[in-house]
């Protein structure tokens, strides 16, 4: 293990604290680059979704994790990005232009949403962003001259510099990966800049930030705009990956999924966004696995433990019936959210940190290191 | 004119249901500063319980109603104990997420148990209509309005006139101080959740003849109840009902007089306007910290 002794400001803002980071991230990037030549197309498709969810997760982290502004409206930003891309594409606008335009428009709308947020905190902000998302959803369904209403819009194949990039091709995956890496590096840089520090200051204490001279209003709006813009970029990729968009894809459910991404990953680190994205994308294959293979396996185990063939078949059919229940995914989501908030508030990345700390401090690790303290409710009403 | 009155009454009836759900939010918020995003789903579950008692087991309507309320009160207590109490006092975001998760879970479980079809409960009110001149008012809508008024009055009395109500208000201001003053804070919170689940059940059963019960009804109506609660000012019992009625009337009027699509958006536009102009709501307390 290696102790990091930070002796001056330069040490505190390093992008890579020590060479170990460079090596491990380098290996990760190299593995991701050779992935399309090794893995099956289904896995690659999942990886693209991981990239897209991770981009949105990073965007949401900037807002929720680092500025402390909760938002349940990010599906709307994703929708705006996707629809801008689909609309501009009809007029043969080249990809780089509409990619940037989608980000700019979404960022602008995000700033507009940020203004009401100046007066709202906590629960009111959540409700305001939910209503914003519902309004956007309704507009997408009704503004038929632009969005084609509930029929949805086709998104043509992406063409980059005159070369077609189909949504299943490795190039598209590289594009998503590049956007993700750029987003992460950009966010890291943002967070060590004065802007990012102002964000964190606002999260920790608005009053303290204000008294230190941080223009709270400006930075809150900025945070909304940046987060929305990044989500808009993700929206463009999302539209191209799905090749068809319609209003019912961008519901509150999707916003909640994004929140789950950062909640499960951990709301204090960018690693969390990526881990959470992997987790949420893996749920679908997991359910498929549960449906297809699990009944047989469980029946096999039952048979091995001395149950007769008849009972084994019975168990198999019961498990199969359970796995193909309609709302299973929703129930799993619900349980996951509750369990994570209750038992692992730091998320998957927090778990990793705990494991790491355990090995670093091996004989001296205290079990209570991460234990939550008892807190009593104090009214926020008369702040 | 007749159309207008007709719309007004159905708007008020619908609004009362929103108001009842909003009441649930407000009760829990008043006592613990927690916004229960699963309130609509508690309502849905209450409706399903009542359906099981009345529709499937064939009990008398009133007995089934009481049974559902009792069962849900118990359920509310259990939910509070298992899910909410461990994180009471932590940032609101965590608590919101927990209740959203709970809502997800209840919705899926209800879908698994009772299926995804629309269910209907036969009530003593579902047949008759009240005719006043050429105005036709359905009894089931009137029953919702009456029940809301009764419940609202009872709750208001409870909060302002009883010791337990005062204890709840005290523990919402500052739990630790309330605890030091000898208020059994944990029990108070449990009771609040029980009451709020019971109120939600009343809403679910009363609603059953109007919109039917299905597993997503809680989400749909719960989202409509937010504007109601915000409009009235979170934390005010009369405010919740007035806000609910306003939202119901706005929705009903927008559905009738404005082009299609406005009906679903209007409540949220009103909500955003209220949040911008008067975040403390119509009946909210405007408290200022004096230094």
XYZ file of C-alpha atoms in Angstrom:
674
model
C 0.000 0.000 0.000
C 0.963 3.562 -0.435
C 0.213 6.484 1.859
C -0.491 9.765 0.158
C 0.947 12.667 2.051
C -0.431 15.853 0.643
C 1.872 18.671 1.559
C 0.654 21.446 -0.682
C -2.193 22.508 -2.907
C -0.569 21.014 -6.008
C -0.765 17.556 -4.431
C -4.427 18.042 -3.745
C -5.462 18.813 -7.311
C -3.412 16.222 -9.184
C -5.412 14.361 -11.803
C -3.585 11.130 -10.967
C -2.421 11.047 -7.352
C 0.290 8.477 -8.103
C 1.602 6.270 -10.883
C -0.553 3.329 -9.795
C -3.589 5.174 -11.109
C -1.967 5.715 -14.504
C -1.098 2.032 -14.808
C -4.483 0.681 -13.724
C -6.543 3.086 -15.794
C -4.219 2.527 -18.732
C -4.811 -1.224 -18.530
C -8.571 -0.647 -18.227
C -8.619 1.596 -21.301
C -6.523 -0.894 -23.253
C -8.917 -3.705 -22.337
C -11.890 -1.587 -23.356
C -10.211 -0.778 -26.669
C -9.647 -4.420 -27.606
C -13.064 -5.459 -26.271
C -14.953 -5.307 -29.630
C -12.515 -7.802 -31.145
C -12.981 -10.288 -28.330
C -16.504 -10.012 -27.008
C -19.787 -10.928 -28.661
C -21.968 -8.283 -30.282
C -24.590 -8.654 -27.537
C -22.066 -7.813 -24.847
C -20.789 -4.904 -26.937
C -24.307 -3.553 -27.199
C -24.630 -3.738 -23.418
C -21.297 -1.950 -23.087
C -22.588 0.897 -25.234
C -25.558 1.233 -22.902
C -23.192 1.183 -19.947
C -21.310 4.074 -21.553
C -24.490 6.076 -22.124
C -25.826 5.459 -18.621
C -22.439 6.284 -17.169
C -22.360 9.605 -19.034
C -25.750 10.507 -17.628
C -24.612 9.234 -14.246
C -21.600 11.552 -14.311
C -23.873 14.441 -15.299
C -26.208 13.651 -12.442
C -23.270 13.322 -10.070
C -22.169 16.858 -10.873
C -25.626 18.076 -9.947
C -26.696 15.774 -7.144
C -23.471 14.437 -5.788
C -21.316 17.533 -5.945
C -23.698 20.479 -5.880
C -26.297 18.826 -3.705
C -29.236 19.615 -5.969
C -31.472 16.593 -6.368
C -33.084 16.114 -9.762
C -35.649 13.598 -10.891
C -35.956 15.178 -14.316
C -32.926 13.947 -16.180
C -34.922 11.762 -18.527
C -36.337 15.004 -19.901
C -32.857 16.352 -20.628
C -31.965 13.083 -22.310
C -35.137 13.363 -24.371
C -34.354 16.922 -25.422
C -30.901 15.870 -26.586
C -32.258 12.867 -28.458
C -35.039 14.809 -30.147
C -32.740 17.673 -31.134
C -30.461 15.174 -32.826
C -33.324 13.415 -34.589
C -34.857 16.693 -35.738
C -31.676 18.286 -37.029
C -30.710 15.060 -38.729
C -33.759 15.366 -40.952
C -32.204 18.493 -42.448
C -28.896 16.747 -43.151
C -27.001 18.612 -40.492
C -23.638 16.871 -39.967
C -23.102 14.877 -36.784
C -20.600 17.145 -34.992
C -22.899 20.118 -35.472
C -26.054 18.516 -34.128
C -24.120 16.779 -31.412
C -22.952 20.147 -30.122
C -26.301 21.770 -30.819
C -28.078 19.145 -28.732
C -25.696 19.779 -25.858
C -26.071 23.531 -26.164
C -29.859 23.462 -26.298
C -30.138 21.028 -23.398
C -27.679 23.096 -21.408
C -29.715 26.215 -22.066
C -32.938 24.530 -20.964
C -31.089 23.137 -17.964
C -30.099 26.676 -16.992
C -33.728 27.732 -17.313
C -34.712 24.893 -14.979
C -31.930 26.007 -12.685
C -33.511 29.396 -12.087
C -36.551 28.084 -10.205
C -34.120 25.852 -8.353
C -32.544 28.906 -6.769
C -35.463 29.355 -4.446
C -36.135 25.684 -3.830
C -34.418 23.179 -1.641
C -34.740 19.508 -0.908
C -38.127 18.071 -1.531
C -39.465 21.114 -3.386
C -36.670 20.875 -5.916
C -37.393 17.191 -6.476
C -41.052 17.933 -7.083
C -40.221 20.829 -9.399
C -37.895 18.687 -11.509
C -40.478 15.904 -11.650
C -43.081 18.334 -12.931
C -40.614 19.715 -15.459
C -40.022 16.188 -16.734
C -43.746 15.450 -16.944
C -44.345 18.671 -18.860
C -41.562 17.844 -21.310
C -42.976 14.368 -21.781
C -46.369 15.830 -22.602
C -44.879 18.385 -25.004
C -43.024 15.618 -26.843
C -46.265 13.720 -27.204
C -48.271 16.734 -28.415
C -45.926 18.837 -30.565
C -46.495 16.648 -33.566
C -45.020 18.927 -36.248
C -41.586 18.520 -34.679
C -41.630 15.348 -32.635
C -44.184 13.245 -34.556
C -46.054 12.791 -31.295
C -46.613 9.300 -30.016
C -45.641 7.729 -33.340
C -42.053 8.500 -32.467
C -39.166 9.412 -34.719
C -36.760 7.333 -36.728
C -33.140 8.183 -36.224
C -30.981 7.609 -39.263
C -27.630 5.889 -39.078
C -24.933 8.091 -37.719
C -22.515 9.355 -40.344
C -19.223 10.741 -39.187
C -17.094 12.606 -41.756
C -18.995 10.946 -44.567
C -18.550 7.431 -43.204
C -21.607 5.600 -41.955
C -21.296 4.326 -38.396
C -23.982 1.686 -37.768
C -25.204 1.382 -34.205
C -23.740 -2.095 -33.772
C -20.316 -1.299 -35.166
C -17.172 -1.119 -33.034
C -16.719 2.469 -34.212
C -19.959 3.484 -32.519
C -18.764 1.828 -29.344
C -15.471 3.700 -29.585
C -17.400 6.922 -30.072
C -19.466 6.321 -26.922
C -16.368 5.308 -25.005
C -14.578 8.448 -26.177
C -17.461 10.642 -25.069
C -17.529 8.874 -21.710
C -13.793 9.261 -21.162
C -13.922 12.903 -22.232
C -16.827 13.509 -19.886
C -15.054 11.894 -16.973
C -11.778 13.720 -17.569
C -13.663 16.962 -18.131
C -15.588 16.481 -14.923
C -12.422 15.691 -13.001
C -10.922 18.900 -14.295
C -14.093 20.782 -13.504
C -14.066 19.500 -9.955
C -10.547 20.724 -9.272
C -11.255 24.097 -10.792
C -12.722 26.993 -8.773
C -16.142 26.165 -10.235
C -16.049 22.613 -8.937
C -14.879 23.718 -5.551
C -17.722 26.202 -5.417
C -20.123 23.343 -6.237
C -18.827 21.240 -3.382
C -18.951 24.226 -1.064
C -22.602 24.767 -1.928
C -23.342 21.114 -1.262
C -21.687 21.152 2.112
C -23.176 24.373 3.348
C -24.889 27.014 1.340
C -24.531 29.591 4.057
C -20.838 28.918 4.486
C -20.317 29.070 0.721
C -22.110 32.376 0.510
C -20.117 33.843 3.332
C -16.912 32.772 1.593
C -17.926 34.876 -1.380
C -19.338 32.137 -3.619
C -22.123 33.416 -5.834
C -24.522 30.618 -4.930
C -27.180 31.497 -7.496
C -24.714 31.629 -10.382
C -23.086 28.325 -9.488
C -26.385 26.532 -8.987
C -27.527 27.577 -12.434
C -24.123 26.649 -13.841
C -24.339 23.234 -12.264
C -27.763 22.642 -13.764
C -26.594 23.822 -17.179
C -23.467 21.662 -17.222
C -25.306 18.605 -15.995
C -28.084 19.066 -18.545
C -25.633 19.652 -21.394
C -23.757 16.430 -20.686
C -27.063 14.588 -20.497
C -27.955 16.112 -23.850
C -24.789 14.646 -25.392
C -25.748 11.289 -23.946
C -29.193 11.777 -25.470
C -27.738 12.009 -28.956
C -25.867 8.734 -28.486
C -28.962 7.170 -26.941
C -31.075 8.151 -29.942
C -28.535 6.668 -32.342
C -28.197 3.475 -30.361
C -31.950 2.897 -30.264
C -32.457 4.257 -33.820
C -36.041 5.036 -32.837
C -37.302 7.406 -30.164
C -40.758 8.086 -28.816
C -42.039 10.010 -25.791
C -42.815 6.926 -23.723
C -39.114 6.061 -23.530
C -38.361 9.131 -21.459
C -40.606 8.647 -18.474
C -40.167 9.218 -14.786
C -39.064 5.583 -14.627
C -35.956 6.461 -16.634
C -35.177 9.419 -14.373
C -35.422 7.110 -11.403
C -33.117 4.649 -13.137
C -30.529 7.407 -13.480
C -30.875 8.209 -9.799
C -30.408 4.508 -9.073
C -27.205 4.626 -11.121
C -25.581 7.184 -8.860
C -27.196 5.857 -5.717
C -25.885 2.355 -6.237
C -22.522 3.483 -7.477
C -21.967 5.979 -4.716
C -22.794 9.655 -4.805
C -19.374 10.993 -3.951
C -17.097 9.653 -6.656
C -17.050 9.384 -10.423
C -16.224 5.703 -10.104
C -19.682 5.364 -8.662
C -21.388 6.547 -11.840
C -19.626 3.902 -13.921
C -20.189 1.105 -11.403
C -23.842 2.072 -11.079
C -24.254 2.135 -14.862
C -22.791 -1.355 -15.130
C -25.139 -2.509 -12.404
C -28.306 -1.075 -13.917
C -27.525 -2.364 -17.403
C -26.766 -5.800 -16.011
C -30.205 -6.166 -14.428
C -31.873 -7.070 -17.734
C -29.462 -9.861 -18.696
C -29.696 -11.038 -15.103
C -33.478 -11.280 -15.349
C -33.169 -13.162 -18.636
C -30.755 -15.527 -16.962
C -33.166 -15.899 -14.057
C -35.928 -16.774 -16.482
C -34.042 -19.172 -18.717
C -31.387 -20.983 -16.730
C -32.168 -20.560 -13.068
C -35.171 -22.954 -12.869
C -33.114 -25.784 -14.342
C -30.180 -25.111 -12.032
C -32.337 -24.970 -8.921
C -34.137 -28.149 -9.945
C -30.765 -29.776 -10.516
C -29.610 -28.778 -7.042
C -32.863 -30.054 -5.559
C -32.417 -33.368 -7.360
C -28.822 -33.597 -6.169
C -29.963 -33.118 -2.580
C -32.178 -36.150 -2.788
C -35.465 -34.718 -3.986
C -37.233 -36.996 -6.444
C -37.447 -36.182 -10.129
C -41.116 -35.317 -9.736
C -40.479 -32.747 -6.994
C -37.507 -31.380 -8.935
C -39.716 -30.780 -11.940
C -42.276 -29.200 -9.669
C -39.670 -26.867 -8.206
C -38.450 -26.067 -11.693
C -41.900 -25.047 -12.880
C -42.478 -22.996 -9.728
C -39.208 -21.109 -10.106
C -39.931 -20.557 -13.782
C -43.366 -19.173 -12.935
C -41.808 -16.864 -10.355
C -39.108 -15.623 -12.709
C -41.557 -14.806 -15.467
C -43.810 -12.727 -13.217
C -44.611 -9.370 -14.715
C -43.431 -6.892 -12.157
C -40.289 -8.691 -11.084
C -38.000 -5.997 -12.458
C -39.833 -3.262 -10.583
C -39.750 -5.246 -7.380
C -36.018 -5.848 -7.770
C -35.458 -2.140 -8.386
C -37.455 -1.289 -5.302
C -35.634 -3.732 -3.080
C -32.257 -2.621 -4.419
C -32.972 1.041 -3.753
C -34.199 0.402 -0.228
C -31.372 -1.962 0.676
C -28.678 0.329 -0.682
C -29.958 3.407 1.096
C -30.388 1.506 4.340
C -27.261 -0.600 4.401
C -24.759 0.776 1.905
C -25.293 4.513 1.656
C -21.874 4.980 0.117
C -22.722 2.659 -2.746
C -20.617 0.093 -4.536
C -17.599 2.372 -4.659
C -17.933 2.882 -0.922
C -17.859 -0.896 -0.498
C -14.661 -1.028 -2.550
C -13.112 1.678 -0.390
C -14.056 -0.265 2.731
C -12.448 -3.424 1.386
C -9.368 -1.473 0.407
C -9.123 0.159 3.803
C -9.512 -3.218 5.472
C -6.482 -4.587 3.676
C -4.490 -1.404 4.122
C -4.973 -1.338 7.867
C -5.183 -5.078 8.141
C -4.783 -5.977 11.777
C -5.971 -2.589 12.976
C -9.191 -2.124 11.005
C -12.020 -0.884 13.162
C -15.425 -2.246 12.307
C -17.125 0.993 13.226
C -15.110 3.132 10.803
C -18.007 3.688 8.436
C -20.831 3.322 10.907
C -23.494 5.945 10.627
C -24.109 8.090 13.618
C -27.456 8.661 15.198
C -29.157 11.782 13.943
C -32.314 13.494 15.094
C -34.594 15.385 12.776
C -34.306 19.115 13.021
C -36.833 21.061 11.086
C -35.601 22.521 7.836
C -38.688 24.669 7.686
C -37.294 27.621 9.535
C -33.932 27.877 7.904
C -73.352 27.204 -17.275
C -74.663 23.755 -16.506
C -71.552 22.261 -18.040
C -69.499 24.521 -15.861
C -71.194 23.383 -12.655
C -70.990 19.769 -13.729
C -67.277 20.132 -14.396
C -66.852 21.977 -11.140
C -68.440 19.195 -9.116
C -66.508 16.418 -10.775
C -63.374 18.531 -10.424
C -64.044 18.990 -6.732
C -64.683 15.265 -6.278
C -61.461 14.347 -8.058
C -59.704 17.118 -6.181
C -60.862 15.683 -2.882
C -59.135 12.428 -3.735
C -55.947 14.341 -4.521
C -56.511 16.186 -1.294
C -56.805 12.931 0.655
C -53.532 11.647 -0.766
C -51.950 15.030 -0.133
C -53.233 14.774 3.435
C -51.143 11.652 3.795
C -48.049 13.503 2.579
C -48.786 16.376 4.886
C -49.330 14.222 7.969
C -46.031 12.455 7.556
C -44.249 15.652 6.582
C -45.691 17.534 9.511
C -44.492 14.952 11.961
C -41.161 13.846 10.530
C -40.205 16.140 7.634
C -40.253 13.066 5.429
C -42.036 13.179 2.113
C -43.493 9.790 1.497
C -43.300 9.196 -2.240
C -45.031 5.870 -1.688
C -48.202 7.525 -0.414
C -50.032 6.936 -3.687
C -48.983 3.309 -3.582
C -50.282 2.958 -0.051
C -53.571 4.228 -1.430
C -53.452 1.650 -4.197
C -52.690 -1.107 -1.717
C -55.562 0.028 0.481
C -57.878 -0.164 -2.497
C -56.708 -3.701 -3.227
C -57.195 -4.743 0.397
C -60.709 -3.373 0.316
C -61.300 -5.198 -2.951
C -60.107 -8.431 -1.375
C -62.383 -8.006 1.615
C -65.440 -6.746 -0.235
C -65.194 -8.077 -3.744
C -63.533 -11.449 -3.157
C -64.565 -12.374 0.381
C -67.998 -10.831 0.015
C -68.015 -8.892 3.266
C -70.303 -5.984 3.934
C -68.972 -2.743 2.436
C -68.484 -0.983 5.753
C -66.857 -3.962 7.441
C -64.555 -4.408 4.488
C -63.746 -0.717 4.545
C -62.881 -0.808 8.240
C -60.875 -3.991 7.772
C -58.855 -2.454 4.962
C -58.191 0.666 7.013
C -57.045 -1.377 9.995
C -54.849 -3.626 7.871
C -53.247 -0.662 6.155
C -52.668 1.172 9.420
C -50.750 -1.853 10.600
C -48.922 -1.986 7.297
C -47.995 1.678 7.601
C -46.497 1.034 11.022
C -44.505 -1.919 9.743
C -43.259 0.037 6.735
C -42.162 2.868 8.986
C -40.379 0.522 11.345
C -38.593 -1.464 8.670
C -37.806 1.095 6.018
C -37.970 4.630 7.292
C -36.878 4.583 10.900
C -33.274 3.506 10.297
C -32.609 6.589 8.213
C -34.803 9.114 9.935
C -32.879 12.340 10.242
C -30.531 11.712 7.321
C -30.555 13.983 4.279
C -33.944 14.215 2.646
C -32.599 12.773 -0.566
C -31.969 9.389 1.075
C -35.428 9.281 2.562
C -37.036 10.270 -0.719
C -35.141 7.466 -2.427
C -36.218 4.951 0.187
C -39.855 5.841 -0.220
C -39.534 5.765 -4.000
C -38.042 2.297 -3.663
C -40.848 1.246 -1.361
C -43.368 2.555 -3.885
C -41.724 0.578 -6.692
C -41.802 -2.526 -4.586
C -45.436 -2.183 -3.548
C -46.508 -1.489 -7.129
C -44.788 -4.583 -8.494
C -45.947 -6.804 -5.651
C -49.525 -5.609 -6.044
C -49.276 -6.307 -9.766
C -48.058 -9.822 -9.010
C -50.754 -10.589 -6.462
C -53.838 -8.932 -7.911
C -52.878 -8.887 -11.575
C -52.810 -5.862 -13.815
C -56.512 -5.630 -14.651
C -58.763 -2.791 -13.559
C -60.777 -3.818 -10.531
C -63.992 -2.359 -9.302
C -65.599 -2.310 -5.875
C -69.381 -2.255 -5.558
C -70.267 0.472 -3.092
C -73.592 1.538 -1.631
C -73.158 4.791 -3.529
C -72.221 3.529 -6.931
C -75.765 3.372 -8.304
C -77.732 6.457 -7.367
C -77.570 9.963 -8.701
C -78.785 13.173 -7.155
C -80.881 15.274 -9.492
C -81.171 18.975 -8.848
C -83.092 20.450 -11.727
C -81.138 19.411 -14.781
C -77.954 18.989 -12.770
C -76.965 15.358 -12.265
C -74.567 14.513 -9.488
C -73.398 10.966 -8.871
C -73.492 9.784 -5.289
C -70.042 8.292 -5.423
C -68.587 11.703 -6.183
C -70.583 13.330 -3.433
C -69.486 10.617 -1.018
C -65.852 11.453 -1.736
C -66.457 15.110 -0.984
C -68.311 14.366 2.248
C -65.727 11.866 3.449
C -62.898 14.286 2.737
C -64.557 16.989 4.775
C -65.136 14.634 7.701
C -61.596 13.257 7.635
C -60.088 16.678 7.323
C -62.009 18.002 10.287
C -61.105 14.973 12.402
C -57.432 15.295 11.568
C -57.405 18.996 12.213
C -59.005 18.455 15.600
C -56.569 15.653 16.303
C -53.538 17.764 15.538
C -54.640 20.897 17.281
C -56.704 19.709 20.224
C -55.217 16.438 21.449
C -52.062 15.793 23.410
C -50.840 13.276 20.861
C -51.293 15.804 18.074
C -49.315 18.376 19.982
C -46.619 15.779 20.602
C -46.457 15.158 16.874
C -46.054 18.820 16.095
C -43.394 19.121 18.746
C -41.411 16.172 17.458
C -41.534 17.610 13.956
C -39.950 20.836 15.085
C -37.047 19.230 16.854
C -36.973 15.535 17.582
C -34.201 15.660 20.119
C -35.828 18.422 22.125
C -39.142 16.588 21.997
C -37.414 13.434 23.187
C -35.886 15.294 26.108
C -39.312 16.650 27.013
C -40.539 13.097 27.446
C -42.331 12.569 24.152
C -41.996 8.969 22.918
C -40.769 10.103 19.525
C -40.509 6.660 17.938
C -44.043 5.712 18.906
C -45.312 9.058 17.690
C -43.728 8.520 14.310
C -45.218 5.020 14.079
C -48.672 6.360 14.832
C -48.302 9.084 12.238
C -47.474 6.502 9.585
C -50.424 4.394 10.662
C -52.775 7.359 10.376
C -51.353 8.387 7.045
C -51.742 4.868 5.634
C -55.302 4.767 6.965
C -56.117 8.069 5.272
C -54.582 6.750 2.061
C -56.814 3.682 2.317
C -59.896 5.862 2.681
C -58.842 7.655 -0.489
C -58.308 4.352 -2.291
C -61.676 2.914 -1.338
C -63.573 6.087 -2.115
C -61.789 6.378 -5.410
C -62.564 2.829 -6.449
C -65.909 3.565 -8.116
C -64.496 6.587 -9.960
C -61.206 5.486 -11.479
C -61.046 1.759 -10.659
C -58.088 0.182 -8.950
C -55.024 -1.029 -10.767
C -51.440 -1.333 -9.733
C -50.339 1.955 -11.307
C -53.137 4.107 -9.954
C -50.995 5.094 -7.002
C -48.221 6.464 -9.173
C -50.585 8.437 -11.382
C -52.597 9.953 -8.568
C -49.646 10.307 -6.236
C -47.890 12.486 -8.790
C -51.016 14.629 -9.035
C -51.164 14.956 -5.289
C -47.771 16.672 -5.148
C -49.046 19.847 -6.775
C -51.945 19.727 -4.323
C -49.690 19.457 -1.300
C -47.317 22.143 -2.572
C -50.154 24.459 -3.521
C -51.572 24.231 -0.024
C -48.173 24.495 1.540
C -46.583 21.295 2.762
C -47.491 20.918 6.380
C -50.950 22.409 6.413
C -53.943 20.072 6.696
C -56.616 22.433 5.365
C -54.084 23.547 2.763
C -53.717 20.016 1.432
C -57.434 19.656 0.851
C -57.858 23.128 -0.606
C -54.842 22.542 -2.831
C -56.247 19.197 -3.900
C -59.603 20.693 -4.750
C -57.948 23.500 -6.697
C -55.827 21.033 -8.655
C -58.864 18.852 -9.329
C -60.901 21.809 -10.552
C -58.046 23.144 -12.667
C -57.564 19.742 -14.236
C -61.228 19.228 -14.884
C -61.665 22.720 -16.372
C -58.527 22.404 -18.491
C -59.800 19.084 -19.782
C -63.091 20.630 -20.760
C -62.236 24.084 -22.066
C -58.656 23.805 -23.315
C -57.294 21.689 -26.190
C -56.343 18.107 -25.552
C -53.125 17.663 -23.638
C -53.510 20.645 -21.345
C -55.416 18.508 -18.870
C -52.298 16.590 -17.862
C -49.955 19.544 -17.930
C -52.062 22.211 -16.222
C -51.548 20.977 -12.622
C -47.782 20.976 -13.073
C -47.716 24.401 -14.677
C -49.672 25.688 -11.708
C -47.274 23.882 -9.409
C -44.217 25.458 -11.042
C -45.835 28.876 -10.906
C -46.634 28.451 -7.223
C -43.129 27.235 -6.473
C -41.694 30.258 -8.225
C -43.975 32.895 -6.820
C -44.938 31.641 -3.388
C -42.863 28.591 -2.408
C -44.455 28.381 1.013
C -47.842 27.698 -0.600
C -51.219 29.191 0.095
C -51.507 28.051 3.691
C -47.879 27.481 4.466
C -46.238 28.970 7.458
C -43.891 31.729 6.549
C -41.299 31.399 9.219
C -38.327 33.656 9.344
C -35.352 33.028 11.488
C -34.677 35.930 13.740
C -31.129 36.470 14.829
